[in-house]
Short mmCIF file of C-alpha atoms and ligand atoms in Angstrom, two decimals:
data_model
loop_
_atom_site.label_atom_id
_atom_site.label_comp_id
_atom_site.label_asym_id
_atom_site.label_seq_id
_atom_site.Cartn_x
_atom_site.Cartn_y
_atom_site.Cartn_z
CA UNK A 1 7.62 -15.87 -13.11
CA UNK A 2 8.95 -19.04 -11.60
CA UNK A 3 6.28 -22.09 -11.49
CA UNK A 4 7.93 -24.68 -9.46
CA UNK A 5 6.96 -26.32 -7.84
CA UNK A 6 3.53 -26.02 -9.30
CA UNK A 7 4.39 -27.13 -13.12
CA UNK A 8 7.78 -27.84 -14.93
CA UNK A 9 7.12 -25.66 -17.58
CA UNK A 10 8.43 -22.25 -18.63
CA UNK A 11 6.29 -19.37 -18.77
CA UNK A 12 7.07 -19.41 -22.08
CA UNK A 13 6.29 -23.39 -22.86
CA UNK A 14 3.56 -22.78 -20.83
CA UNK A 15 1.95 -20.00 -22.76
CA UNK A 16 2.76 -21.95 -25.93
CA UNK A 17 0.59 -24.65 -25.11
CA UNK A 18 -2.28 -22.66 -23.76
CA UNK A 19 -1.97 -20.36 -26.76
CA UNK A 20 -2.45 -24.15 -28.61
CA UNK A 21 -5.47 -24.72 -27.34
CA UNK A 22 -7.78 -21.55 -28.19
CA UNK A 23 -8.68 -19.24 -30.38
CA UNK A 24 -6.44 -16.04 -30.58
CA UNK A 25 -8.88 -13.77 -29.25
CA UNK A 26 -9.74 -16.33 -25.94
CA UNK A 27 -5.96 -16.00 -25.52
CA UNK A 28 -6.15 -12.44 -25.16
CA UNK A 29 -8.68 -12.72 -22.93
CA UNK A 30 -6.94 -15.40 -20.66
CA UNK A 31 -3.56 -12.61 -20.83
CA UNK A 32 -5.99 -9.99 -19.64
CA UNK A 33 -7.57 -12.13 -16.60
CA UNK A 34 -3.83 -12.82 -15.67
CA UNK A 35 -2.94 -9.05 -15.56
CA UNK A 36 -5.78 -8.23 -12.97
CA UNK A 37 -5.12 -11.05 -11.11
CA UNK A 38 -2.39 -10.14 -10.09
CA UNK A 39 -3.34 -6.48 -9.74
CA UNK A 40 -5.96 -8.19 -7.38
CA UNK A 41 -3.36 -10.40 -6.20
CA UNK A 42 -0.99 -7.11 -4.82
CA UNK A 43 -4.06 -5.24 -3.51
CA UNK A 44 -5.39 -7.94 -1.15
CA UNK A 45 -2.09 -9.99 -0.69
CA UNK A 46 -2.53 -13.15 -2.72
CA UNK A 47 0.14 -15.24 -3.83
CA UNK A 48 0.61 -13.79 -7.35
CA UNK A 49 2.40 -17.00 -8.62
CA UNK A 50 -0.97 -18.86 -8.32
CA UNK A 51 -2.72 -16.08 -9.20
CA UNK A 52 -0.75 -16.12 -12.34
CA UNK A 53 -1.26 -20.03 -13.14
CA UNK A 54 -4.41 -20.25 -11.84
CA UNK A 55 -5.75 -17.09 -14.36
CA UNK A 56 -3.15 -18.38 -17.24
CA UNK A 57 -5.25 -21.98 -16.93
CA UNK A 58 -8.62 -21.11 -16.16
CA UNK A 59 -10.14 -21.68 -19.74
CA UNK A 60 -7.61 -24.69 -20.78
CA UNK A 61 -10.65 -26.59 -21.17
CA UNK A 62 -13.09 -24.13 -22.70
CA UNK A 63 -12.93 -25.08 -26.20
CA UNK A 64 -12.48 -29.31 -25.53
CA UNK A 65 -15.60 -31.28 -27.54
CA UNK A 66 -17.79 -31.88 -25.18
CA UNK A 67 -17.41 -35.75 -25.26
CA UNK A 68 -14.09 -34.96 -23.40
CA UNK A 69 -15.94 -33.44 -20.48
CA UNK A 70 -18.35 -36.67 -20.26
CA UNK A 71 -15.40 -39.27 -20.53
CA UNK A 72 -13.80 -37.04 -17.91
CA UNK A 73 -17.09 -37.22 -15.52
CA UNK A 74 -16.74 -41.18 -15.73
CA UNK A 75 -13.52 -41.55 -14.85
CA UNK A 76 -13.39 -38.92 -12.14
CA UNK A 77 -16.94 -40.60 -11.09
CA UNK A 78 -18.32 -36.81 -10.53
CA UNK A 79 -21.74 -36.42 -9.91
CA UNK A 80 -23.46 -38.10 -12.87
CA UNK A 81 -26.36 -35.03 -13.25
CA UNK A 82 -23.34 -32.98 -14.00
CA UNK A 83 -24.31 -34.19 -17.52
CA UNK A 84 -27.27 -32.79 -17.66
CA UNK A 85 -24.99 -29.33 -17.72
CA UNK A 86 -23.02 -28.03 -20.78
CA UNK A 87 -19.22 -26.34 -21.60
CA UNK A 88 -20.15 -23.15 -19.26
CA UNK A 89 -20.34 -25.32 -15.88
CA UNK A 90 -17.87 -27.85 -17.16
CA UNK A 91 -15.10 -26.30 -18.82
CA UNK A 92 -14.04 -24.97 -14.84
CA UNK A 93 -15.68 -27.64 -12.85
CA UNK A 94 -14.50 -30.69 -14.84
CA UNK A 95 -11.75 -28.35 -16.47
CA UNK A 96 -9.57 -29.37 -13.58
CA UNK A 97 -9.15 -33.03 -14.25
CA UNK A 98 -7.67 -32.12 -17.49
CA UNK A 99 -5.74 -29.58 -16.43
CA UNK A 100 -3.85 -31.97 -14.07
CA UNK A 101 -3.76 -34.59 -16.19
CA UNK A 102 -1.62 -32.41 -18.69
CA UNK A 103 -0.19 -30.32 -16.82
CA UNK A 104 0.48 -32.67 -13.65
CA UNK A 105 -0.47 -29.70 -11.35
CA UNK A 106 -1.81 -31.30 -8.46
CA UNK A 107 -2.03 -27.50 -6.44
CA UNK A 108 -5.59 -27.92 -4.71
CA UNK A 109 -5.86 -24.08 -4.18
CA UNK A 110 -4.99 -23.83 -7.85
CA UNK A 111 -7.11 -25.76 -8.82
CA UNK A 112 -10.15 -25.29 -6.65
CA UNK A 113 -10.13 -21.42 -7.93
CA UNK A 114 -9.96 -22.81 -12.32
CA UNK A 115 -12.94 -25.29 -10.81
CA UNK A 116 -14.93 -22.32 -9.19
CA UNK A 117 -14.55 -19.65 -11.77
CA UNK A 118 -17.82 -19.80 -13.48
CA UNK A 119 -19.74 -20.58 -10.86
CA UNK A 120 -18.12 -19.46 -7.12
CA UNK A 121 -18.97 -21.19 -4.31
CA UNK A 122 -20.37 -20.14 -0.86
CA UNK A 123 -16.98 -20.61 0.66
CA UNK A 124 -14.62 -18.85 -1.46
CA UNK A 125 -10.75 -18.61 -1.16
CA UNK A 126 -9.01 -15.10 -1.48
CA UNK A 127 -7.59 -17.08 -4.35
CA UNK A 128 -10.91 -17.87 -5.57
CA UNK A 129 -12.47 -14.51 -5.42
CA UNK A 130 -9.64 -12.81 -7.63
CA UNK A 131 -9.91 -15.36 -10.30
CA UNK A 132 -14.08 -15.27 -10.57
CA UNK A 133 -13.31 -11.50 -10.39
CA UNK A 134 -10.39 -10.59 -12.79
CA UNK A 135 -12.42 -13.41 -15.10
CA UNK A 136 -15.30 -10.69 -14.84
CA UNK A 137 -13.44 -7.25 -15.16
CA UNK A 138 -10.40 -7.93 -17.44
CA UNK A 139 -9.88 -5.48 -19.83
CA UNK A 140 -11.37 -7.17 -22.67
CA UNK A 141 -14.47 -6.85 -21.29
CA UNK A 142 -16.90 -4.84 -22.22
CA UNK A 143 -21.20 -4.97 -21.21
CA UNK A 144 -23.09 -3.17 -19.26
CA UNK A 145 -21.84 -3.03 -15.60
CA UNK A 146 -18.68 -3.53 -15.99
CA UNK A 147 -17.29 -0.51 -15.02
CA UNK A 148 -19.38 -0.83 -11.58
CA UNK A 149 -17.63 -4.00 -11.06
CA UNK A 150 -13.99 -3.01 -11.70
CA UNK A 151 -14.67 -0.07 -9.03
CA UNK A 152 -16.27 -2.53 -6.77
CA UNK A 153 -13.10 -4.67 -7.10
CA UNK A 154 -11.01 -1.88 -6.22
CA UNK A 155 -12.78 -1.07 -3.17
CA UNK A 156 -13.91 -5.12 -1.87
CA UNK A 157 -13.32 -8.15 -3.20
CA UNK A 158 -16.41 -9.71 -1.66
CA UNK A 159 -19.10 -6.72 -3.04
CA UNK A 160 -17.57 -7.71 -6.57
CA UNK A 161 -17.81 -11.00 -5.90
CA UNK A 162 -21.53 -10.64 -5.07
CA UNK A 163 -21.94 -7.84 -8.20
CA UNK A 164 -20.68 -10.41 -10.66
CA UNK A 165 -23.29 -13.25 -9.25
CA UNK A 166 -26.04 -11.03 -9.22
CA UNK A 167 -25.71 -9.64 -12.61
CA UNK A 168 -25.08 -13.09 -13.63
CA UNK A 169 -27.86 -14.55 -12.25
CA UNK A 170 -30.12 -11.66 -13.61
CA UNK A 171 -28.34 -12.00 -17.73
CA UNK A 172 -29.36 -15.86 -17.07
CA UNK A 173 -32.81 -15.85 -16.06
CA UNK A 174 -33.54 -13.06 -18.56
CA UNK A 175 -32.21 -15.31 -21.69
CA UNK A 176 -33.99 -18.18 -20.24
CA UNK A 177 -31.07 -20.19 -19.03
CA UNK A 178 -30.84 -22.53 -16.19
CA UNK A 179 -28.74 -21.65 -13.40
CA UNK A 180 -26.21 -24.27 -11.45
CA UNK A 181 -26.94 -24.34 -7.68
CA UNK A 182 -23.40 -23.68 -6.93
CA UNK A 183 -24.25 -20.55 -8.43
CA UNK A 184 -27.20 -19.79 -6.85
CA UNK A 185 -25.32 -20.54 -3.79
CA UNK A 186 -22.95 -18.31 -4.33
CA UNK A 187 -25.41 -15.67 -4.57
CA UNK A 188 -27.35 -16.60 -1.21
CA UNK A 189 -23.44 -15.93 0.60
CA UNK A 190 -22.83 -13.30 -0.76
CA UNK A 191 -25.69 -11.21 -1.62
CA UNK A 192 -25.26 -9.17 1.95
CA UNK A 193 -22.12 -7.41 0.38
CA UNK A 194 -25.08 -5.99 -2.38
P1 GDP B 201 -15.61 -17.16 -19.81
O1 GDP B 201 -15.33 -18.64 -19.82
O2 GDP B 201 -14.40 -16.30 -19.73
O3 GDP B 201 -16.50 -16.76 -20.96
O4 GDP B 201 -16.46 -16.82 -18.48
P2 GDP B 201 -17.16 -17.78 -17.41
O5 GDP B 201 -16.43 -19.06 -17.29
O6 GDP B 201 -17.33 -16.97 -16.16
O7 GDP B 201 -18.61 -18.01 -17.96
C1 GDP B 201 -18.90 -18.77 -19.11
C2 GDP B 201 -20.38 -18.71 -19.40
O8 GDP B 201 -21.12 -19.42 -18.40
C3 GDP B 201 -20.96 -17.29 -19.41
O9 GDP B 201 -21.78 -17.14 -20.56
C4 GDP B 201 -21.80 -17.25 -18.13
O10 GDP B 201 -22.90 -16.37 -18.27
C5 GDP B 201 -22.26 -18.68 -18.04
N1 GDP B 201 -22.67 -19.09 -16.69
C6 GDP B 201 -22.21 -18.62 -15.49
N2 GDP B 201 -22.87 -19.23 -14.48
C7 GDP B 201 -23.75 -20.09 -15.03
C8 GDP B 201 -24.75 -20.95 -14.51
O11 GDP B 201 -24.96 -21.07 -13.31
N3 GDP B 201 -25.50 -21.66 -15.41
C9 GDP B 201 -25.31 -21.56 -16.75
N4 GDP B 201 -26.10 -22.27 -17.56
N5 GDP B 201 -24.39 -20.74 -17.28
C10 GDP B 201 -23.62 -20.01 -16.44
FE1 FE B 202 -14.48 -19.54 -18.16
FE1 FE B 203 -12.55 -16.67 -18.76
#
């Protein structure tokens, strides 16, 4: 895979650096999202090379301290209640920043789809929708539902897309966690594909 003009690294360099930055088994994980991807990528006709990057990156920032995510909401001047959130909604949302700032990928569909993977949005790209869905389905995971969702993905991107928020939304409220509004609009978009 070629990543011009997107990054000047190798696949190789690239995965060297990712592999850098996270545990072995997060790396697997981040391999597996890439292979469906761009299974997802051939069945609805996305570009695989940013399917590929945008997979390979989208949990650079998951395992940054989270007074990296806080300098980065300064800088950027994001939303300032985004600090009331944690690593879950910012390793994606804020994620991005760093990911361009070491990377100097400046792709806005790229990056817009690592951004939105933990959360969607109401107004998701194709490129968007196969990232919060291979994120969901790779082959590493394993919970209950997950077999439903990797048929759904098969079948329509948009019904996984609104099986993933839904079972989301329901694991969330039932450990007593509080759910992003991006996230609950996600759902309200989507939830006529149930
Ligand atoms: P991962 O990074 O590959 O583990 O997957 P994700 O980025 O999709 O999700 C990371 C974590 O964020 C998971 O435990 C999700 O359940 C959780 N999560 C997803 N949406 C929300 C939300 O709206 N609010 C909160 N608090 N957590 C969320
Ligand atoms: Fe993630
Ligand atoms: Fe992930």
């Amino acid at each position: 895979m070629i990543y011009e003009p997107y990054i000047s690294l190798s696949r190789e360099a690239l995965l060297r650096v990712i592999a850098e930055q996270m545990s072995e088994k997060r790396f697997r994980h981040v391999l597996g999202v890439e292979r469906v991807a761009l299974e997802l990528a051939d069945r609805y006709a996305c570009d695989p090379v940013k399917a590929s990057l945008a997979a390979l990156l989208h949990d650079y920032a998951k395992e940054q301290p989270d007074s990296v995510f806080l300098d980065l909401i300064d800088r950027y001047q994001l939303n300032p209640t985004l600090k009331t959130w944690g690593n879950n909604v910012w390793h994606g949302l804020v994620g991005r920043y760093l990911i361009t700032e070491q990377f100097g990928l400046t792709d806005e569909e790229i990056l817009t789809a690592i951004a939105r993977h933990t959360v969607g949005a109401s107004d998701m790209t194709l490129l968007d929708k196969v990232i919060y869905v291979a994120d969901y389905i790779e082959p590493g995971r394993d919970f209950p539902g997950v077999e439903t969702a990797r048929q759904l993905a098969a079948e329509d991107l948009d019904k996984a897309v609104a099986y993933e928020t839904a079972r989301t939304i329901e694991h969330l409220t039932y450990k007593g966690l509080p759910i992003y509004p991006q996230t609950l609009e996600t759902y309200n978009a989507y939830v006529r594909y149930l």
